[in-house]
Coordinates of C-alpha atoms and ligand atoms in Angstrom, one line a residue:
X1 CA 11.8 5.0 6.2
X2 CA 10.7 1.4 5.9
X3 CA 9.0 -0.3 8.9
X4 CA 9.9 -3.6 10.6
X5 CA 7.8 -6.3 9.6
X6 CA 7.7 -9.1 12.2
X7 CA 6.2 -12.2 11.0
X8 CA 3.5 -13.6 13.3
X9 CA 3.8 -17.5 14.5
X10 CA 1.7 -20.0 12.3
X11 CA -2.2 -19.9 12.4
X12 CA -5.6 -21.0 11.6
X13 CA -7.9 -18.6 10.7
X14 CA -12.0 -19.8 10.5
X15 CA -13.8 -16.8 9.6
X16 CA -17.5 -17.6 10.4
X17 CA -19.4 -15.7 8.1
X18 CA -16.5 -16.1 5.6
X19 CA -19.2 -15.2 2.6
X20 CA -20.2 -11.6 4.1
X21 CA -20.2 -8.6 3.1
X22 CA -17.4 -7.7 5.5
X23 CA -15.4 -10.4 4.5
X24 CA -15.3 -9.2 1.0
X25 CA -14.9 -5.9 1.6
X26 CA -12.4 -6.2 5.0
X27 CA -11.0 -9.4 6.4
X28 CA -10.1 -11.3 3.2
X29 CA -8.4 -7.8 1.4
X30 CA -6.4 -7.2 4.9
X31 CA -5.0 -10.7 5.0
X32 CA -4.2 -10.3 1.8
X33 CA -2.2 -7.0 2.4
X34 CA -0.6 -8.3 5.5
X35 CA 0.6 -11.6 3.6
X36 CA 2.4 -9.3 1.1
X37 CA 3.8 -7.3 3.6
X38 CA 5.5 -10.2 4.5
X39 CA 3.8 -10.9 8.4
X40 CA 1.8 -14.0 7.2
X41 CA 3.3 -17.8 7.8
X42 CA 3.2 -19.2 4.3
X43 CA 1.5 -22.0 6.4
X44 CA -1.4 -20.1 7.6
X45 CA -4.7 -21.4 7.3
X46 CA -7.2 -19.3 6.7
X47 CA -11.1 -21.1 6.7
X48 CA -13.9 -19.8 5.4
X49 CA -17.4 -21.0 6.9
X50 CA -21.1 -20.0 6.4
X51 CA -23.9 -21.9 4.8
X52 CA -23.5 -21.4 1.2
X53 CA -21.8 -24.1 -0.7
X54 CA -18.4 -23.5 -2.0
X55 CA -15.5 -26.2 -2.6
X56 CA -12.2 -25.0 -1.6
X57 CA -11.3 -23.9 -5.2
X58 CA -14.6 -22.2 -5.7
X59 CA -13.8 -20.5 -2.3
X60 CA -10.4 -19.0 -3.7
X61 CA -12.3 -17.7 -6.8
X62 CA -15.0 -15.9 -4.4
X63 CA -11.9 -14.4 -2.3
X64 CA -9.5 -13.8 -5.6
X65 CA -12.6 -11.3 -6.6
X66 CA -13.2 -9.5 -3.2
X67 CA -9.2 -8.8 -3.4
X68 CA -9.3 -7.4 -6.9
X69 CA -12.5 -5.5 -5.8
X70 CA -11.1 -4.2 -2.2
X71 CA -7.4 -4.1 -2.2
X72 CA -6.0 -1.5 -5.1
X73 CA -3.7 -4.7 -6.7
X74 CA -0.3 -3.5 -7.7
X75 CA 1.8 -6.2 -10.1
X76 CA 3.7 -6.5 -7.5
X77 CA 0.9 -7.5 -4.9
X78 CA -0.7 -9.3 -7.5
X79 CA 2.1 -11.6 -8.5
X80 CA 1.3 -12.7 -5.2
X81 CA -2.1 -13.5 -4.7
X82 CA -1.9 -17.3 -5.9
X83 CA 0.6 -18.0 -3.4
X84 CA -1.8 -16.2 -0.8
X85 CA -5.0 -18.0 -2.3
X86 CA -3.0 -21.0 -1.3
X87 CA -3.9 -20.4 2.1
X88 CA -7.4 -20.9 2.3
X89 CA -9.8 -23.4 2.3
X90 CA -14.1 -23.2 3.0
X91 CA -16.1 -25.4 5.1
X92 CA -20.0 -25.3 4.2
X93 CA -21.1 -25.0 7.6
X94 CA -24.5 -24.3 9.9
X95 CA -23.9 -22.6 12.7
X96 CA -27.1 -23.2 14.1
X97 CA -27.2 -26.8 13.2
X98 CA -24.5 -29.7 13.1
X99 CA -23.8 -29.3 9.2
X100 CA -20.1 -28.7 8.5
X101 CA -18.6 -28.9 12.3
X102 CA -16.8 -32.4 12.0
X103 CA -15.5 -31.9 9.0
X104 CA -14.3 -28.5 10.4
X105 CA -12.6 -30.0 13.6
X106 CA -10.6 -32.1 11.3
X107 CA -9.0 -28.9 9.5
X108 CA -8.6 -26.7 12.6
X109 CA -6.0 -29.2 14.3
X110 CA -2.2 -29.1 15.6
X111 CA -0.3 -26.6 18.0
X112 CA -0.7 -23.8 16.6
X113 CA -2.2 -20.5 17.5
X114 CA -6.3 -20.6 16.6
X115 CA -8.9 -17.7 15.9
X116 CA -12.6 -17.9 15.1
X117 CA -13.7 -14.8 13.6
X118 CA -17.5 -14.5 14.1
X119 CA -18.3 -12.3 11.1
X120 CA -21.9 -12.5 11.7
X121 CA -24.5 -11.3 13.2
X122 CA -24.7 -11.4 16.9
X123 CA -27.5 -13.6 17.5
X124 CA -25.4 -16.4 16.3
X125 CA -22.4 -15.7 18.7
X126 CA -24.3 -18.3 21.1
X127 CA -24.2 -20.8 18.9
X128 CA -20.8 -20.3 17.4
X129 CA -19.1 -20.1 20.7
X130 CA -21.2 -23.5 21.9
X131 CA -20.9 -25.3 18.6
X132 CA -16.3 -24.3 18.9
X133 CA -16.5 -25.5 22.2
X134 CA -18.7 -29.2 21.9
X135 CA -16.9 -30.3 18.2
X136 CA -13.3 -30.0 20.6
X137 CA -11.9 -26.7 18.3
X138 CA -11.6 -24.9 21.7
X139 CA -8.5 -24.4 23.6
X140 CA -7.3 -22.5 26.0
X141 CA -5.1 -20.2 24.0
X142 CA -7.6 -20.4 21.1
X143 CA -9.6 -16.8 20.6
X144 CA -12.7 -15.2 18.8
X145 CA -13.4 -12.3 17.4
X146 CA -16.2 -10.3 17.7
X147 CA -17.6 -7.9 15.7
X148 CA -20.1 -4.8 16.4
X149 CA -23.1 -3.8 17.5
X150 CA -21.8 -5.4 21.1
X151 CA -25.4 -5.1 22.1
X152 CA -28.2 -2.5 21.3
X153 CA -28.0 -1.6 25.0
X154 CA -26.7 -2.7 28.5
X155 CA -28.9 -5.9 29.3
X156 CA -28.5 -6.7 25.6
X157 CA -24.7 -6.6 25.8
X158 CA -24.5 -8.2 29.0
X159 CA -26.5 -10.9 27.7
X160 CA -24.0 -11.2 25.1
X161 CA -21.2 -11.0 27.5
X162 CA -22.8 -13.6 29.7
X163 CA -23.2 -15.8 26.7
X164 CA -19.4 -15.6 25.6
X165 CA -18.3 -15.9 29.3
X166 CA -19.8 -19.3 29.4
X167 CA -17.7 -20.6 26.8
X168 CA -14.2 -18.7 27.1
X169 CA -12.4 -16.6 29.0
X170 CA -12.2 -12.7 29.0
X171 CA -8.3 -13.2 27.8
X172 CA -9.8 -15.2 25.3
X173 CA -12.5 -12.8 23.5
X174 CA -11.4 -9.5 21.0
X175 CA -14.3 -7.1 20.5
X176 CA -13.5 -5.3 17.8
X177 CA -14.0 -1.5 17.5
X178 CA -12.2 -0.9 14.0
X179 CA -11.2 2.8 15.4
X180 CA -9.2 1.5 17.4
X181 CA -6.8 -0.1 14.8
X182 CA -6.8 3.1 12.8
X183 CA -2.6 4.7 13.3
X184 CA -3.8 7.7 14.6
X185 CA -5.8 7.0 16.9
X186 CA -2.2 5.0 18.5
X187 CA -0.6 8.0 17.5
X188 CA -3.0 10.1 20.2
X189 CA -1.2 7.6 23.1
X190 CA 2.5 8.5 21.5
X191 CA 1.6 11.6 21.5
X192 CA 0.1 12.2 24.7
X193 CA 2.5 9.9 26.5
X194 CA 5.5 9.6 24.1
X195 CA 6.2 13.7 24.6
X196 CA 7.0 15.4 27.8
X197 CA 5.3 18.6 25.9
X198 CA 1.7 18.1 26.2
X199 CA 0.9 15.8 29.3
X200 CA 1.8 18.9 31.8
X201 CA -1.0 21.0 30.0
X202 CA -3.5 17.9 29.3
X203 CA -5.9 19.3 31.9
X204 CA -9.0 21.6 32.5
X205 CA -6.0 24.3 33.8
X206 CA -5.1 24.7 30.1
X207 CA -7.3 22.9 27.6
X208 CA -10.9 25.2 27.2
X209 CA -12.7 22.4 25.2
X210 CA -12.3 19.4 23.4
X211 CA -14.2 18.4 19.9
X212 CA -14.4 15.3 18.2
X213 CA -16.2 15.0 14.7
X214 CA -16.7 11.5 13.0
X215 CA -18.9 13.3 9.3
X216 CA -19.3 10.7 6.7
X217 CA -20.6 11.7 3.4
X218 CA -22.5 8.2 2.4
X219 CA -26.2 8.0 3.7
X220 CA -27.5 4.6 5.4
X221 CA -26.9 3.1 1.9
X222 CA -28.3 -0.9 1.9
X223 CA -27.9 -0.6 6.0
X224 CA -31.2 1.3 6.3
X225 CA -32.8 -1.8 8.0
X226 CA -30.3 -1.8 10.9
X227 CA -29.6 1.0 11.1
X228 CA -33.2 2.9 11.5
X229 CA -33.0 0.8 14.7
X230 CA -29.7 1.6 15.7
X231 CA -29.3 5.4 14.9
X232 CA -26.2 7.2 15.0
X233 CA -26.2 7.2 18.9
X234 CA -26.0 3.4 19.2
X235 CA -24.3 3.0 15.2
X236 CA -21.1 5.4 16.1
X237 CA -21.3 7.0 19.9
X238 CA -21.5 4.7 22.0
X239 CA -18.4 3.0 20.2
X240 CA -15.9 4.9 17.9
X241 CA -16.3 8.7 19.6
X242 CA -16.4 7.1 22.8
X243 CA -13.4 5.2 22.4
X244 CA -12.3 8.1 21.0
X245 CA -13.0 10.1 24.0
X246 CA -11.4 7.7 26.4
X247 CA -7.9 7.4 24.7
X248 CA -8.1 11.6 24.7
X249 CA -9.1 11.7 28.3
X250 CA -7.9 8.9 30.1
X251 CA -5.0 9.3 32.8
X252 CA -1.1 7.5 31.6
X253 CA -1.7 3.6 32.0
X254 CA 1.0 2.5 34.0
X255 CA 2.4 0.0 31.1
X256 CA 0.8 -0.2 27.4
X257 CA -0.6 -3.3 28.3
X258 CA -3.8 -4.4 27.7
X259 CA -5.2 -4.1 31.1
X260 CA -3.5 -1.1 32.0
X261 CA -5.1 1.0 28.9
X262 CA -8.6 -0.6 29.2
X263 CA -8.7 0.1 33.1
X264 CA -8.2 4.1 32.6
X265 CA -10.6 4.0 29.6
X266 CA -13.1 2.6 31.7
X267 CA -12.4 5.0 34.2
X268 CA -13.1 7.8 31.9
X269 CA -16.4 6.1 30.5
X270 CA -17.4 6.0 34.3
X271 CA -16.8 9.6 34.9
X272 CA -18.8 10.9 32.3
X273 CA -21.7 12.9 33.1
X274 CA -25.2 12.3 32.2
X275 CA -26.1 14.6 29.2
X276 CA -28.3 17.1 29.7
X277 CA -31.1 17.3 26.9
X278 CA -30.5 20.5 26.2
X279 CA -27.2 19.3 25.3
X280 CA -28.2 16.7 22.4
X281 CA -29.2 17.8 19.0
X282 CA -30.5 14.9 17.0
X283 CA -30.9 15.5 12.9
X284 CA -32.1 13.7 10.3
X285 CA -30.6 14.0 6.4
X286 CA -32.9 15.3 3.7
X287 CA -32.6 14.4 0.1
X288 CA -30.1 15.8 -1.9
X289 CA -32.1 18.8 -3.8
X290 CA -30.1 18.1 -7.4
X291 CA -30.1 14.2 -6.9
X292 CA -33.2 12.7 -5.1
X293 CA -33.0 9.4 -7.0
X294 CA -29.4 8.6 -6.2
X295 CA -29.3 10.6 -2.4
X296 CA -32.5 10.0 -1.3
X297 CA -33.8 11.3 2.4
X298 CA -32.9 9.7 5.3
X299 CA -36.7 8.0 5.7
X300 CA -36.8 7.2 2.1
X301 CA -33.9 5.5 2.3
X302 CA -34.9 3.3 5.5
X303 CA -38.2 3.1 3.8
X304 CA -40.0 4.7 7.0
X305 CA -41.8 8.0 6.2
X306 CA -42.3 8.7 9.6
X307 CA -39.0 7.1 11.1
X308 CA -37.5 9.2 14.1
X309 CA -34.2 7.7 14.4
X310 CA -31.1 10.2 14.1
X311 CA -28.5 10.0 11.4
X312 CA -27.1 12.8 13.4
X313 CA -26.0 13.5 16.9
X314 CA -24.2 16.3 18.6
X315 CA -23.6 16.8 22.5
X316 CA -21.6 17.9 25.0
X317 CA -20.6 16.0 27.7
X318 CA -18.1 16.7 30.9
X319 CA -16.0 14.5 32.3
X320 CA -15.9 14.1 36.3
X321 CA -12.5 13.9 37.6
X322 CA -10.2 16.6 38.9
X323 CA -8.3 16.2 35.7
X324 CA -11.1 17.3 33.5
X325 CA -13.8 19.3 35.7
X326 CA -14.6 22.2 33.7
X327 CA -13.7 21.5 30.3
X328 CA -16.6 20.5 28.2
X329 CA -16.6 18.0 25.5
X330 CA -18.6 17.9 22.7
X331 CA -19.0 15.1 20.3
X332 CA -20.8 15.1 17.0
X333 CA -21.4 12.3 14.4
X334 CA -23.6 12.1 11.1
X335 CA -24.1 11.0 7.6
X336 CA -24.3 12.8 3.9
X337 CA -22.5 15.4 5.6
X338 CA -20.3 17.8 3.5
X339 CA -17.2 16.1 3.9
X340 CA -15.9 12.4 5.4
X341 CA -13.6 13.4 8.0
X342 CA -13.0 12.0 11.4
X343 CA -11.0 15.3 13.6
X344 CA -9.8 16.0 17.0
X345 CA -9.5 18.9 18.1
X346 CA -7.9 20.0 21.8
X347 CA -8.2 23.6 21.9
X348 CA -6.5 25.1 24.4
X349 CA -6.9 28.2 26.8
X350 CA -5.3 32.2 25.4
X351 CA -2.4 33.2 27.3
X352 CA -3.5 34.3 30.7
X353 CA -1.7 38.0 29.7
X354 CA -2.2 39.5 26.0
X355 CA 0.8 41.3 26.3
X356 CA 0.3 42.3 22.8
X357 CA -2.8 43.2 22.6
X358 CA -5.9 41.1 21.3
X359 CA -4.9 38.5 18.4
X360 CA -7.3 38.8 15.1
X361 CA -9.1 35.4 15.1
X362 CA -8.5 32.5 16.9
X363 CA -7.2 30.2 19.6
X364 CA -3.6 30.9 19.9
X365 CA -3.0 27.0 20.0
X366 CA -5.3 23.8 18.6
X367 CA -4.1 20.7 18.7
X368 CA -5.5 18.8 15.8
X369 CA -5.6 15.3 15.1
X370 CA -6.7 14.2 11.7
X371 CA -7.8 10.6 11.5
X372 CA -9.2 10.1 7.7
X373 CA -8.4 11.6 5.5
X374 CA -4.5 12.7 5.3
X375 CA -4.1 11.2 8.8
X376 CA -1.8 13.7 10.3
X377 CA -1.8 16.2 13.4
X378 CA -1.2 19.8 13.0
X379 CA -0.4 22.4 16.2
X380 CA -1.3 26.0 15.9
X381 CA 0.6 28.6 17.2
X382 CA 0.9 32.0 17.0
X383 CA 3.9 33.9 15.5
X384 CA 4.3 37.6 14.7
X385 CA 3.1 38.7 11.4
X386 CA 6.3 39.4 9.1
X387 CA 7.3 42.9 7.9
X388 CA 7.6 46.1 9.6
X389 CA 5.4 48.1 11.5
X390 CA 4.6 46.9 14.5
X391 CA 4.2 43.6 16.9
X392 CA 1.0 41.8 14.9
X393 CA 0.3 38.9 15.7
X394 CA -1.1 35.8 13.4
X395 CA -1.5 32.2 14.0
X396 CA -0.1 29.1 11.5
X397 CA -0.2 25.6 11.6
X398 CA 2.7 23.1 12.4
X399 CA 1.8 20.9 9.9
X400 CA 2.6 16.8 10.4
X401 CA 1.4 14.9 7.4
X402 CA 2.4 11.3 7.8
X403 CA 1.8 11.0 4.1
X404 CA 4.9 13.6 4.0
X405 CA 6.6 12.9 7.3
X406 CA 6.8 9.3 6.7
X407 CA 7.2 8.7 3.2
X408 CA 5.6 5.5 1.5
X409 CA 5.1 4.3 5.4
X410 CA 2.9 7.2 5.9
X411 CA 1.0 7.4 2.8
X412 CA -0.3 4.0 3.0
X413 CA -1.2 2.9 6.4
X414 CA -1.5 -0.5 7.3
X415 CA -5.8 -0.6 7.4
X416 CA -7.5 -0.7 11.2
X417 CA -8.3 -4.5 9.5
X418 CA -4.8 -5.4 9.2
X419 CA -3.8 -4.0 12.2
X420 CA -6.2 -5.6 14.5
X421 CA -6.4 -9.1 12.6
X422 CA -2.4 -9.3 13.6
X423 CA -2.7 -8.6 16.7
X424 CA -5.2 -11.4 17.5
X425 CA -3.2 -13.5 16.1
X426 CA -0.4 -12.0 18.3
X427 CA -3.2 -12.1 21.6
X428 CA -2.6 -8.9 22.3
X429 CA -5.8 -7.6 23.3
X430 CA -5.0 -3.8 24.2
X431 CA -7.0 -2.4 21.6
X432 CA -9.9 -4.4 22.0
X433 CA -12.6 -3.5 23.8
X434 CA -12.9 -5.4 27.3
X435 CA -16.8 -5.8 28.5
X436 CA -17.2 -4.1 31.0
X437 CA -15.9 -1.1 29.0
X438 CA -18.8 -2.1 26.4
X439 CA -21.1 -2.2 29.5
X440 CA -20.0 0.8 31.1
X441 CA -20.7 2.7 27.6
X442 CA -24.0 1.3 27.2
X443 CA -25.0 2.1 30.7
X444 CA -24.1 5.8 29.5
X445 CA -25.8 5.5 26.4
X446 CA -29.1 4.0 27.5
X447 CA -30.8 7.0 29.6
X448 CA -29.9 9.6 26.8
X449 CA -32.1 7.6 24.5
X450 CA -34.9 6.8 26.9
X451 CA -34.8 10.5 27.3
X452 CA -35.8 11.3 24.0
X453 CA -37.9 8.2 23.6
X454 CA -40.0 9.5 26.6
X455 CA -40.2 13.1 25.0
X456 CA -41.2 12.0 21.8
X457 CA -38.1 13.7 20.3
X458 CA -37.8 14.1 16.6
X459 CA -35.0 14.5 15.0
X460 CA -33.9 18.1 13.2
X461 CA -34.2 17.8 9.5
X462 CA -30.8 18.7 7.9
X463 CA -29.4 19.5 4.0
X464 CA -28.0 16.6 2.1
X465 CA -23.8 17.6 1.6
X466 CA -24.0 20.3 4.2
X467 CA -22.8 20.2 7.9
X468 CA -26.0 19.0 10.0
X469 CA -28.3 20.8 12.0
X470 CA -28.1 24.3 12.9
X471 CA -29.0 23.5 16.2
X472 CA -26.1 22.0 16.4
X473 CA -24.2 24.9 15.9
X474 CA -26.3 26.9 18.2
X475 CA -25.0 24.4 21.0
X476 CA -21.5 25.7 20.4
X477 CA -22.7 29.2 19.9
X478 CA -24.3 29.1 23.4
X479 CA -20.7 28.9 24.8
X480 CA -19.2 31.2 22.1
X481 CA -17.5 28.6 20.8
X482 CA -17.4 26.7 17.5
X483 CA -17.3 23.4 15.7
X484 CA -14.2 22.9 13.6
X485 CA -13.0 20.6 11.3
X486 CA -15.6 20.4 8.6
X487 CA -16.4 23.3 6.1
X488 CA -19.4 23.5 3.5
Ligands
LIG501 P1 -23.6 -10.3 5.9 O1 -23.0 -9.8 4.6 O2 -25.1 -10.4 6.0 O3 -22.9 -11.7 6.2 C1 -23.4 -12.6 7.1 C2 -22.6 -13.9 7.0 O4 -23.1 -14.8 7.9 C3 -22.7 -14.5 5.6 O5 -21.4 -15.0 5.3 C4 -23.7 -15.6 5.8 O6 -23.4 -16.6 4.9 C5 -23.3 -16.1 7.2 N1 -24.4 -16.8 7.9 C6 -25.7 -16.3 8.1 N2 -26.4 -17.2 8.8 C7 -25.5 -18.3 9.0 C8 -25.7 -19.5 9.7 N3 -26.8 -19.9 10.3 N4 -24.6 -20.3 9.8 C9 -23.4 -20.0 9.2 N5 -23.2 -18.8 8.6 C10 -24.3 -18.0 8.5 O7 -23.1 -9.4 7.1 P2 -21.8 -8.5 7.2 O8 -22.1 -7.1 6.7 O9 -20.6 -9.2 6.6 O10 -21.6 -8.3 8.8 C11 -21.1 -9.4 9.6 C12 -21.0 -8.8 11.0 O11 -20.0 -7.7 11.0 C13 -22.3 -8.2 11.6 O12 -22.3 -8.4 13.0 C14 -22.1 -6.7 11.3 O13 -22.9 -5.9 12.2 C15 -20.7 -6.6 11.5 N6 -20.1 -5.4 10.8 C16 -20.2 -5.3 9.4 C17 -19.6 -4.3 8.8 C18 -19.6 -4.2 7.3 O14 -19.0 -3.2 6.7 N7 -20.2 -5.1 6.5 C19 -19.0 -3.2 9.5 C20 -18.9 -3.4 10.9 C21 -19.4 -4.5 11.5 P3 -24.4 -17.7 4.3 O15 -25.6 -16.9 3.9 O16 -23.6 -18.3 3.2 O17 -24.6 -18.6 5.4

């Protein structure tokens, strides 16, 4: 099966911040894919800006490298990249002072569509937004990206908001949560909605519980100064599970359109209950036993020896509509975990009458969805046991691998990047978040962690390359219930 590749109209691209870390490793190797694939203009303009000083040759040699480095060149690809290379250009620029705007203006011109990545930190979304705005870049189809943290908690992110709203539109601003662009997580709508099997029992009537797991297996690597004030709470719940948990949860939008979706996600972010402190277990990664020098601890690696920030979380949360009352939710995140796996899981209720009997084991039916790695999403059932003697009962997976389902379309995805960069370009902002979806989560967020800021919490120490906290699994256990997806 090969998929439709529609070109998108022509464009100018300034990514602010177009020397990052994320440019390398992200923007610059997603272009590149999506020019291959065919969807780029081959007169797209693609600007790099920050304050380092490249001419527009030295600028292609700093991007040739990142591609080489991020994007698995094939000959084919690679007979490419020189045409691709042709398309961009750098602009030294200050985006706190007026170095490099003029001469920017001049390059950003004609009527075309026009996107201002802000690949930098947030306390210079102020100044970019101003700075588009006064040197004339700014129209009113022109957009910006921006990227996470949206915020470190409500009044921070509705400062932010406030600032952006001065400057453009709602329609006009793509917050990007790169979940969102991942195919599976679009695949949960088709599912859900696409299928006349599974909406009837998407309810507490039928579902018992619903788990999602987001386990990485890197530690806070060079991030350790972020992210010991960010923790996994602010770092991955309050925006990849919980989008996660909205697109699982939320009632059929009316249309897949942008508004439509984001209203019912914000619906479901409003309906969630307050967590219960009982319900949270925070942990904290020790060094790996074999391998302190290359895994060290969690607060060796943020340099903090008394740090009490979480690279772990696990809770359960309900959800307060008639829809959901009853089924618990529980969400857990962490890092140097035993495995990097991001999982769904809808686990639904037994058979109101075992007419055979009790079945060995498990749930008779799980709905998972696999996200990374080997996107997919496999159904259990249960079937009889084959062979004579007697009605036993067993339970198997239905197994869809898009890697196998698909063919080359499945095995190689286009990235959340690619995805998402196109669809600015496109203005489509349904996955994006809106923000007061970003404020909504935040104003979830921000009582759970004054909680434990008031108790003095301290985060459970857990085992480098296993799978977190006991505690953890004591919250399941609790409700004789327990977590799937990862396995030491
Ligand atoms: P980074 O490597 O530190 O890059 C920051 C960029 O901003 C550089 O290109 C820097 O270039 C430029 N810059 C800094 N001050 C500037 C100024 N006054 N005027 C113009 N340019 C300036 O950061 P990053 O990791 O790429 O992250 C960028 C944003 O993406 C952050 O908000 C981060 O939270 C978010 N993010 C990053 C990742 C990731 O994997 N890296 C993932 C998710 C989200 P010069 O020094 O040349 O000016």
């Amino acid at each position: 099966m090969v998929s439709r590749v529609i070109p998108v109209e022509p464009f100018d691209l300034v990514i602010f911040g177009g020397t990052g870390d994320l440019t390398r490793r992200k923007i610059l190797p997603a272009l590149f894919r999506r020019y291959c694939a065919g969807q780029l203009p081959p007169t797209a303009r693609i600007i790099g800006a920050a304050r380092s000083e490249y001419d527009q040759a030295g600028y292609r040699d700093f991007a040739a490298i990142a591609i080489a480095e991020f994007s698995d060149l094939t000959p084919a690809s690679e007979a490419k990249l020189g045409r691709f290379l042709e398309c961009l250009d750098y602009v030294a620029i200050d985006a706190k002072g007026d170095r490099g705007w003029q001469e920017l203006a001049l390059k950003v011109t004609g009527n075309r569509v026009r996107a201002f990545y802000f690949s930098v930190g947030p306390g210079l979304f102020g100044a970019l937004a101003q700075r588009i705005q006064s040197s004339g870049m700014a129209n009113e189809t022109c957009r910006i990206v921006v990227e996470k943290p949206f915020g470190h908690d409500l009044a921070s992110a509705k400062a932010l908001n406030k600032t952006l709203a001065a400057y453009f539109d709602e329609g006009q601003i793509y917050r990007i949560d790169h979940y969102l662009g991942k195919e599976t997580v679009q695949n949960l709508m088709a599912v859900r909605f696409g299928n006349v099997l599974f909406e009837p029992l998407w309810n507490s009537n039928y579902v018992d519980h619903i788990q999602i797991t987001v386990a990485e297996t890197v530690g806070v690597g060079g991030r350790g100064g972020y992210y010991d004030k960010a923790g996994a709470m602010r770092d991955m719940m309050q925006n990849h599970l919980m989008q996660l948990l909205c697109l699982i949860a939320m009632e059929p939008p009316a249309k897949f359109e942008p508004d439509s979706v984001r209203d019912e996600k914000l619906k479901v972010i409003r309906a969630l209950e307050p967590v219960e402190p009982h319900h949270i277990v925070r942990g904290q990664y020790l060094a790996n036993a074999d391998d302190k020098d290359e895994h060290p601890s969690y607060r060796e690696a943020v340099g903090d020896p008394r740090s009490s920030t979480e690279s772990y979380i696990a809770l359960k949360t309900h959800i307060s509509t008639w829809r959901w009352a009853g089924t618990p939710f529980y969400l857990r995140t962490g890092k140097r975990l035993v495995a990097r796996s991001s999982v769904i899981n809808v686990v639904f209720k037994e058979v109101p009458h075992a007419i055979f009997g009790q079945v060995a084991g498990d749930y008779a039916n799980i709905l998972t969805i696999r996200l990374q790695p080997d996107e997919g999403i496999t159904m259990t059932v249960t079937i009889k046991e084959p062979g004579p003697g007697g009605m036993r009962l067993m339970h198997v997976p239905l197994d869809m691998s898009f890697a196998e389902a698909l063919g080359p379309d499945g095995e190689n995805p286009p990235d959340a990047y690619e995805r998402l960069i196109m669809d600015v370009i496109r203005g489509n902002q349904t996955l994006f978040m809106r923000g007061d979806e970003v404020e909504a989560a935040w104003a979830w967020t921000d009582p759970v962690i004054a909680g434990w800021q008031a108790r003095g919490d301290v985060p459970k120490p857990y085992d480098s390359g296993a799978i977190g906290p006991g505690d953890a699994d004591q919250l399941m256990a609790r409700d004789n219930r327990e977590w799937r997806g990862i396995k030491p």
